[in-house]
Amino acid sequence: MTKEELVPPFAVIPGSQVHSILTGHEQRTIDLVEAAYRVHGEGDTVNPPSYFLRFPDRPSSRIIALPASIGGETRVDGLKWISSFPENVAAGIPRASAVLVLNDHDTGYPLACLESSIISAARTAASAALGADLLSRAPGRTRPRRVGFIGTGFIARHIHTYLAGAGWSFDEVGVHDLSAAYAGGFRSYLEGSGESGRITVHDSAEELIRSSDLVVFATVASAPHVHDPDWFTHNPVVLNISLRDLAPEVLLASANVVDDIEHCLKADTSPHLTEQLTGTREFIDGTLAEVMAGKVEIPADRPVVFSPFGLGVLDLAVGKFVYDEVLARGELHVIEGFFHEVDRYGGAGASRGRS
């Protein structure tokens, strides 16, 4: 094999292609995420801590690097680089933007750069839908018929889409947001989505939580604002997607499932604050992969909280699938000559006309 054949071509996959691959195939994405969790649970991944780039002059903003490697059938390495700039919302543009770089498993050369805000939202929503399904199957529990969304942005919309795509239907859908305009916009989205459940905009988080069997937190909260365990005495399934809404008192009164213990217990997440308060991790019942493997039993007589920190291996699994689909369609946009030198010693044959 020549040097040119060893070095993979480098491609750019824009959001329009990512959207066309993933939209309308929510269950397929959930299956990809489930498979990635299983591979992670089997130890065939590398998922180092996320790295946070913060700014003294912009304390509410950050850019996060999620390096990872996944084995199994996917076999790819890579990095998600995702920014969170909350002030964007006031300007009418999304808070988050992201790219995903995929690296060839054998050579380490970058294969592609993909627009990744859609991939990130899809894997987050798929993880939430998978968690809701698995955690509501426990003996003594019934499938939730009343769902409530606290926080009504991009992620909340994707989670609703993925729940619907996975076959969920609800008698009631609750909505709460600190912004009445955002809550109203989410209600309009729900009405336009074909949602058949009765839609109610709640004035308070307490009102929504008490009236929901499945509670979705998808906010930009930086510190807990829900402190009272009594709001959860009806034992709902809680998807703690934004990770920082719930006070330790709520987690201590609940069963707790995470995606990865080491990753979730950092950066002042609700589980991290609970560990700091108690000095122990005993409040965590296990991981979602352990639930899949039947190693963790979910109680029916307590709330159950799923707190997924968000693993880079999930982005790789979904991103590699998108890459493979675009390649199979013959629509890969290769950047010619991206790698200028492919001969270690330079000289003759050091450059090539194609990438």
Short mmCIF file of C-alpha atoms in Angstrom, two decimals:
data_model
loop_
_atom_site.label_atom_id
_atom_site.label_comp_id
_atom_site.label_asym_id
_atom_site.label_seq_id
_atom_site.Cartn_x
_atom_site.Cartn_y
_atom_site.Cartn_z
CA MET A 1 0.00 0.00 0.00
CA THR A 2 1.39 3.40 -0.98
CA LYS A 3 1.73 6.33 1.40
CA GLU A 4 -1.08 8.07 -0.44
CA GLU A 5 -3.35 5.08 0.12
CA LEU A 6 -2.41 4.84 3.80
CA VAL A 7 -3.40 8.44 4.50
CA PRO A 8 -7.20 8.82 4.39
CA PRO A 9 -8.81 11.69 2.51
CA PHE A 10 -10.06 14.51 4.72
CA ALA A 11 -13.69 15.60 4.40
CA VAL A 12 -15.99 18.28 5.76
CA ILE A 13 -19.58 17.31 6.58
CA PRO A 14 -21.88 20.32 7.08
CA GLY A 15 -24.95 20.46 9.27
CA SER A 16 -27.27 20.04 6.31
CA GLN A 17 -25.87 16.56 5.64
CA VAL A 18 -25.87 15.63 9.33
CA HIS A 19 -29.51 16.72 9.57
CA SER A 20 -30.51 14.71 6.51
CA ILE A 21 -28.92 11.54 7.93
CA LEU A 22 -30.33 11.77 11.46
CA THR A 23 -33.74 13.42 11.13
CA GLY A 24 -36.63 10.99 11.15
CA HIS A 25 -34.45 8.10 12.31
CA GLU A 26 -34.57 8.66 16.05
CA GLN A 27 -34.82 4.99 17.02
CA ARG A 28 -31.77 4.18 14.92
CA THR A 29 -29.79 6.85 16.79
CA ILE A 30 -31.05 5.51 20.13
CA ASP A 31 -29.81 2.07 19.09
CA LEU A 32 -26.38 3.55 18.25
CA VAL A 33 -26.20 5.21 21.66
CA GLU A 34 -27.29 2.03 23.43
CA ALA A 35 -24.58 0.06 21.63
CA ALA A 36 -21.99 2.69 22.56
CA TYR A 37 -23.00 2.49 26.22
CA ARG A 38 -22.57 -1.28 26.10
CA VAL A 39 -19.10 -0.97 24.55
CA HIS A 40 -18.20 1.60 27.22
CA GLY A 41 -19.52 -0.68 29.95
CA GLU A 42 -17.34 -3.49 28.58
CA GLY A 43 -14.25 -1.28 28.87
CA ASP A 44 -13.56 -1.03 25.12
CA THR A 45 -13.39 2.77 25.13
CA VAL A 46 -11.09 5.57 26.23
CA ASN A 47 -13.01 8.55 27.57
CA PRO A 48 -10.73 11.00 29.43
CA PRO A 49 -12.11 13.89 31.47
CA SER A 50 -13.59 16.76 29.52
CA TYR A 51 -11.45 19.89 29.36
CA PHE A 52 -13.06 23.25 30.06
CA LEU A 53 -11.77 26.44 28.48
CA ARG A 54 -13.10 29.34 30.58
CA PHE A 55 -12.72 33.08 30.19
CA PRO A 56 -12.17 35.62 33.01
CA ASP A 57 -13.87 38.33 30.96
CA ARG A 58 -16.81 36.06 30.00
CA PRO A 59 -17.48 33.96 33.10
CA SER A 60 -20.77 32.49 31.87
CA SER A 61 -19.20 31.14 28.67
CA ARG A 62 -17.02 28.12 28.07
CA ILE A 63 -15.69 25.83 25.35
CA ILE A 64 -15.34 22.14 26.17
CA ALA A 65 -13.08 19.54 24.59
CA LEU A 66 -14.25 15.92 24.75
CA PRO A 67 -11.52 13.57 23.48
CA ALA A 68 -12.48 9.92 23.17
CA SER A 69 -11.87 6.58 21.50
CA ILE A 70 -14.39 3.81 20.91
CA GLY A 71 -13.78 0.22 19.89
CA GLY A 72 -16.39 -2.38 19.08
CA GLU A 73 -17.63 -2.15 15.53
CA THR A 74 -17.12 1.63 15.40
CA ARG A 75 -13.33 1.79 15.93
CA VAL A 76 -12.65 5.49 15.70
CA ASP A 77 -10.95 8.17 17.75
CA GLY A 78 -11.78 11.84 17.89
CA LEU A 79 -12.63 15.07 19.63
CA LYS A 80 -15.78 17.12 20.12
CA TRP A 81 -15.13 20.86 20.57
CA ILE A 82 -18.34 22.46 21.82
CA SER A 83 -18.94 26.01 22.99
CA SER A 84 -21.61 27.29 25.34
CA PHE A 85 -22.20 31.04 25.19
CA PRO A 86 -25.51 31.72 27.00
CA GLU A 87 -25.59 35.37 25.94
CA ASN A 88 -26.18 34.18 22.37
CA VAL A 89 -29.79 33.48 23.28
CA ALA A 90 -30.58 37.17 23.76
CA ALA A 91 -29.32 37.78 20.23
CA GLY A 92 -31.62 35.08 18.88
CA ILE A 93 -28.93 32.52 18.02
CA PRO A 94 -28.32 29.16 19.69
CA ARG A 95 -26.29 28.99 22.89
CA ALA A 96 -24.14 26.07 21.69
CA SER A 97 -22.07 25.44 18.58
CA ALA A 98 -19.77 22.52 17.93
CA VAL A 99 -17.53 20.56 15.60
CA LEU A 100 -16.51 16.91 15.77
CA VAL A 101 -13.18 15.66 14.41
CA LEU A 102 -12.92 11.96 13.58
CA ASN A 103 -9.46 10.34 13.49
CA ASP A 104 -8.58 7.16 11.61
CA HIS A 105 -8.14 4.25 14.03
CA ASP A 106 -4.98 2.90 12.32
CA THR A 107 -3.03 6.02 11.30
CA GLY A 108 -4.43 8.72 13.59
CA TYR A 109 -4.99 11.00 10.60
CA PRO A 110 -8.14 13.11 10.79
CA LEU A 111 -10.87 11.68 8.56
CA ALA A 112 -13.42 14.44 8.77
CA CYS A 113 -14.70 17.53 10.51
CA LEU A 114 -18.46 17.42 11.09
CA GLU A 115 -20.83 20.14 12.23
CA SER A 116 -21.70 18.73 15.62
CA SER A 117 -24.36 20.77 17.40
CA ILE A 118 -26.91 18.45 15.75
CA ILE A 119 -24.87 15.33 16.60
CA SER A 120 -24.47 16.53 20.20
CA ALA A 121 -28.17 17.24 20.57
CA ALA A 122 -29.08 13.92 18.92
CA ARG A 123 -26.86 11.81 21.18
CA THR A 124 -28.08 13.75 24.24
CA ALA A 125 -31.71 13.25 23.29
CA ALA A 126 -31.13 9.60 22.38
CA SER A 127 -29.45 9.03 25.76
CA ALA A 128 -32.40 10.69 27.52
CA ALA A 129 -34.97 8.60 25.64
CA LEU A 130 -33.00 5.42 26.32
CA GLY A 131 -32.74 6.27 30.01
CA ALA A 132 -36.45 7.02 30.26
CA ASP A 133 -37.28 3.68 28.68
CA LEU A 134 -34.92 1.55 30.75
CA LEU A 135 -35.65 3.23 34.08
CA SER A 136 -39.42 3.09 33.69
CA ARG A 137 -39.36 -0.68 33.00
CA ALA A 138 -38.48 -1.59 36.59
CA PRO A 139 -40.91 -3.91 38.39
CA GLY A 140 -43.64 -1.91 40.10
CA ARG A 141 -43.27 1.05 37.76
CA THR A 142 -45.61 2.00 34.94
CA ARG A 143 -44.70 3.76 31.70
CA PRO A 144 -45.06 7.53 32.30
CA ARG A 145 -48.12 9.17 30.78
CA ARG A 146 -47.38 12.71 31.94
CA VAL A 147 -44.14 14.39 30.88
CA GLY A 148 -42.87 17.77 32.01
CA PHE A 149 -40.09 19.91 30.50
CA ILE A 150 -38.22 22.42 32.66
CA GLY A 151 -36.20 24.44 30.19
CA THR A 152 -37.49 24.81 26.64
CA GLY A 153 -34.54 25.24 24.33
CA PHE A 154 -32.83 23.26 21.58
CA ILE A 155 -32.13 20.21 23.77
CA ALA A 156 -35.68 20.04 25.16
CA ARG A 157 -37.05 20.08 21.63
CA HIS A 158 -34.73 17.25 20.60
CA ILE A 159 -35.64 15.16 23.63
CA HIS A 160 -39.35 15.50 22.85
CA THR A 161 -38.64 14.56 19.23
CA TYR A 162 -36.68 11.49 20.29
CA LEU A 163 -39.29 10.36 22.79
CA ALA A 164 -41.93 10.64 20.06
CA GLY A 165 -39.65 8.90 17.56
CA ALA A 166 -39.18 6.03 20.02
CA GLY A 167 -42.94 5.51 20.26
CA TRP A 168 -43.74 7.45 23.43
CA SER A 169 -47.13 9.12 23.70
CA PHE A 170 -48.43 11.19 26.58
CA ASP A 171 -51.78 12.21 27.97
CA GLU A 172 -50.29 15.44 29.32
CA VAL A 173 -47.25 17.53 28.45
CA GLY A 174 -46.14 20.18 30.94
CA VAL A 175 -43.90 23.12 30.14
CA HIS A 176 -42.05 25.51 32.44
CA ASP A 177 -39.42 28.14 31.69
CA LEU A 178 -38.34 31.30 33.47
CA SER A 179 -39.03 33.08 30.19
CA ALA A 180 -42.71 33.19 29.29
CA ALA A 181 -41.72 33.83 25.67
CA TYR A 182 -39.58 30.68 25.53
CA ALA A 183 -42.31 28.62 27.19
CA GLY A 184 -44.81 29.93 24.67
CA GLY A 185 -42.45 29.14 21.81
CA PHE A 186 -42.02 25.58 23.04
CA ARG A 187 -45.77 25.20 23.31
CA SER A 188 -46.08 26.33 19.70
CA TYR A 189 -43.47 23.77 18.70
CA LEU A 190 -45.37 21.02 20.54
CA GLU A 191 -48.63 21.97 18.85
CA GLY A 192 -46.93 21.94 15.44
CA SER A 193 -45.21 18.61 16.12
CA GLY A 194 -48.49 16.71 16.26
CA GLU A 195 -48.27 16.18 20.02
CA SER A 196 -51.65 14.71 21.04
CA GLY A 197 -51.33 15.17 24.79
CA ARG A 198 -52.87 18.10 26.61
CA ILE A 199 -50.27 20.87 26.79
CA THR A 200 -50.04 23.00 29.94
CA VAL A 201 -47.64 25.86 30.63
CA HIS A 202 -46.92 25.85 34.38
CA ASP A 203 -46.09 28.93 36.42
CA SER A 204 -43.66 27.12 38.71
CA ALA A 205 -41.23 24.21 38.67
CA GLU A 206 -43.02 22.72 41.68
CA GLU A 207 -46.36 22.69 39.89
CA LEU A 208 -44.84 20.98 36.85
CA ILE A 209 -42.88 18.38 38.85
CA ARG A 210 -45.85 17.38 41.00
CA SER A 211 -47.99 16.84 37.88
CA SER A 212 -45.42 14.81 35.87
CA ASP A 213 -44.38 11.15 35.90
CA LEU A 214 -41.39 11.89 33.66
CA VAL A 215 -39.52 15.13 34.37
CA VAL A 216 -36.95 16.53 31.95
CA PHE A 217 -34.49 19.17 33.13
CA ALA A 218 -32.90 20.91 30.14
CA THR A 219 -31.92 24.33 31.46
CA VAL A 220 -28.80 26.50 31.57
CA ALA A 221 -28.85 26.61 35.40
CA SER A 222 -25.40 26.87 36.98
CA ALA A 223 -26.53 26.03 40.54
CA PRO A 224 -29.38 24.06 42.14
CA HIS A 225 -32.77 25.76 42.27
CA VAL A 226 -34.91 22.71 43.14
CA HIS A 227 -34.36 21.81 46.81
CA ASP A 228 -37.48 20.13 48.18
CA PRO A 229 -37.65 16.31 47.97
CA ASP A 230 -41.36 16.48 48.78
CA TRP A 231 -42.03 17.66 45.23
CA PHE A 232 -41.01 14.15 44.08
CA THR A 233 -42.98 11.96 46.51
CA HIS A 234 -44.97 10.48 43.59
CA ASN A 235 -41.67 8.81 42.49
CA PRO A 236 -41.22 10.08 38.94
CA VAL A 237 -38.40 9.26 36.54
CA VAL A 238 -36.22 12.38 36.34
CA LEU A 239 -33.92 13.08 33.39
CA ASN A 240 -31.31 15.39 34.90
CA ILE A 241 -29.89 16.40 31.52
CA SER A 242 -28.66 19.87 32.50
CA LEU A 243 -27.07 18.34 35.61
CA ARG A 244 -27.15 21.33 37.97
CA ASP A 245 -30.84 21.96 38.74
CA LEU A 246 -31.26 19.53 41.65
CA ALA A 247 -29.98 20.08 45.18
CA PRO A 248 -28.26 17.20 47.01
CA GLU A 249 -31.34 16.77 49.21
CA VAL A 250 -33.32 15.65 46.16
CA LEU A 251 -30.66 13.17 45.03
CA LEU A 252 -30.30 11.71 48.53
CA ALA A 253 -34.02 10.93 48.56
CA SER A 254 -33.81 9.24 45.13
CA ALA A 255 -32.27 6.31 43.32
CA ASN A 256 -29.43 7.65 41.16
CA VAL A 257 -28.13 6.37 37.83
CA VAL A 258 -25.33 8.04 35.85
CA ASP A 259 -23.60 7.37 32.55
CA ASP A 260 -20.11 7.29 34.08
CA ILE A 261 -19.39 7.84 37.77
CA GLU A 262 -15.98 9.46 37.41
CA HIS A 263 -17.17 11.86 34.74
CA CYS A 264 -20.38 12.86 36.46
CA LEU A 265 -18.78 13.62 39.82
CA LYS A 266 -17.03 16.81 38.76
CA ALA A 267 -17.67 20.40 37.65
CA ASP A 268 -20.22 21.05 40.42
CA THR A 269 -22.92 18.86 38.94
CA SER A 270 -25.71 17.84 41.30
CA PRO A 271 -24.07 14.43 41.90
CA HIS A 272 -20.73 16.16 42.51
CA LEU A 273 -22.30 18.52 45.07
CA THR A 274 -23.93 15.52 46.74
CA GLU A 275 -20.58 13.75 46.99
CA GLN A 276 -19.02 16.89 48.47
CA LEU A 277 -21.82 17.17 51.02
CA THR A 278 -21.80 13.53 52.12
CA GLY A 279 -18.18 12.57 51.52
CA THR A 280 -19.29 9.37 49.80
CA ARG A 281 -20.54 8.00 46.49
CA GLU A 282 -22.87 5.47 48.05
CA PHE A 283 -25.92 7.44 46.92
CA ILE A 284 -25.19 6.36 43.31
CA ASP A 285 -26.92 3.09 42.48
CA GLY A 286 -24.97 2.46 39.27
CA THR A 287 -24.56 3.31 35.60
CA LEU A 288 -26.99 2.98 32.72
CA ALA A 289 -24.79 0.24 31.24
CA GLU A 290 -25.17 -1.68 34.51
CA VAL A 291 -28.93 -1.24 34.30
CA MET A 292 -28.81 -2.71 30.78
CA ALA A 293 -26.76 -5.64 32.04
CA GLY A 294 -29.22 -6.35 34.87
CA LYS A 295 -26.64 -5.48 37.53
CA VAL A 296 -28.69 -2.64 39.04
CA GLU A 297 -32.27 -2.88 40.27
CA ILE A 298 -34.37 0.26 40.07
CA PRO A 299 -36.71 0.73 43.07
CA ALA A 300 -40.36 1.59 42.52
CA ASP A 301 -40.80 3.34 45.87
CA ARG A 302 -38.43 6.27 45.24
CA PRO A 303 -37.84 8.82 42.51
CA VAL A 304 -35.13 7.74 40.08
CA VAL A 305 -32.77 10.36 38.69
CA PHE A 306 -30.69 9.80 35.55
CA SER A 307 -27.71 12.18 35.39
CA PRO A 308 -25.74 11.75 32.14
CA PHE A 309 -22.61 13.90 32.02
CA GLY A 310 -22.34 13.28 28.29
CA LEU A 311 -19.66 10.93 27.01
CA GLY A 312 -17.49 11.73 24.02
CA VAL A 313 -17.79 8.12 22.88
CA LEU A 314 -21.47 8.75 22.12
CA ASP A 315 -20.55 11.63 19.81
CA LEU A 316 -18.03 9.38 18.07
CA ALA A 317 -20.58 6.60 17.60
CA VAL A 318 -23.17 8.90 16.06
CA GLY A 319 -20.59 10.93 14.11
CA LYS A 320 -18.94 7.86 12.59
CA PHE A 321 -22.35 6.58 11.53
CA VAL A 322 -23.06 9.90 9.80
CA TYR A 323 -19.66 9.77 8.10
CA ASP A 324 -20.21 6.22 6.88
CA GLU A 325 -23.68 7.07 5.55
CA VAL A 326 -22.45 10.16 3.66
CA LEU A 327 -19.57 8.11 2.24
CA ALA A 328 -21.94 5.30 1.16
CA ARG A 329 -24.15 7.84 -0.62
CA GLY A 330 -21.15 9.13 -2.59
CA GLU A 331 -21.68 12.61 -1.14
CA LEU A 332 -18.47 13.04 0.86
CA HIS A 333 -16.98 16.50 0.32
CA VAL A 334 -13.24 15.81 0.28
CA ILE A 335 -10.80 18.70 0.71
CA GLU A 336 -8.22 18.09 -1.98
CA GLY A 337 -4.60 18.41 -0.89
CA PHE A 338 -5.49 18.94 2.78
CA PHE A 339 -2.47 16.90 3.88
CA HIS A 340 0.31 18.52 1.87
CA GLU A 341 3.12 16.12 2.80
CA VAL A 342 2.62 12.39 3.19
CA ASP A 343 6.27 11.34 2.94
CA ARG A 344 8.07 11.30 6.27
CA TYR A 345 11.32 12.53 4.72
CA GLY A 346 9.91 15.06 2.25
CA GLY A 347 11.53 15.38 -1.12
CA ALA A 348 10.16 13.68 -4.17
CA GLY A 349 6.58 12.56 -3.75
CA ALA A 350 6.16 14.65 -0.60
CA SER A 351 2.97 16.28 -1.82
CA ARG A 352 0.02 14.87 -3.60
CA GLY A 353 -2.74 16.22 -5.71
CA ARG A 354 -5.51 14.58 -3.77
CA SER A 355 -6.12 14.61 -0.03
#
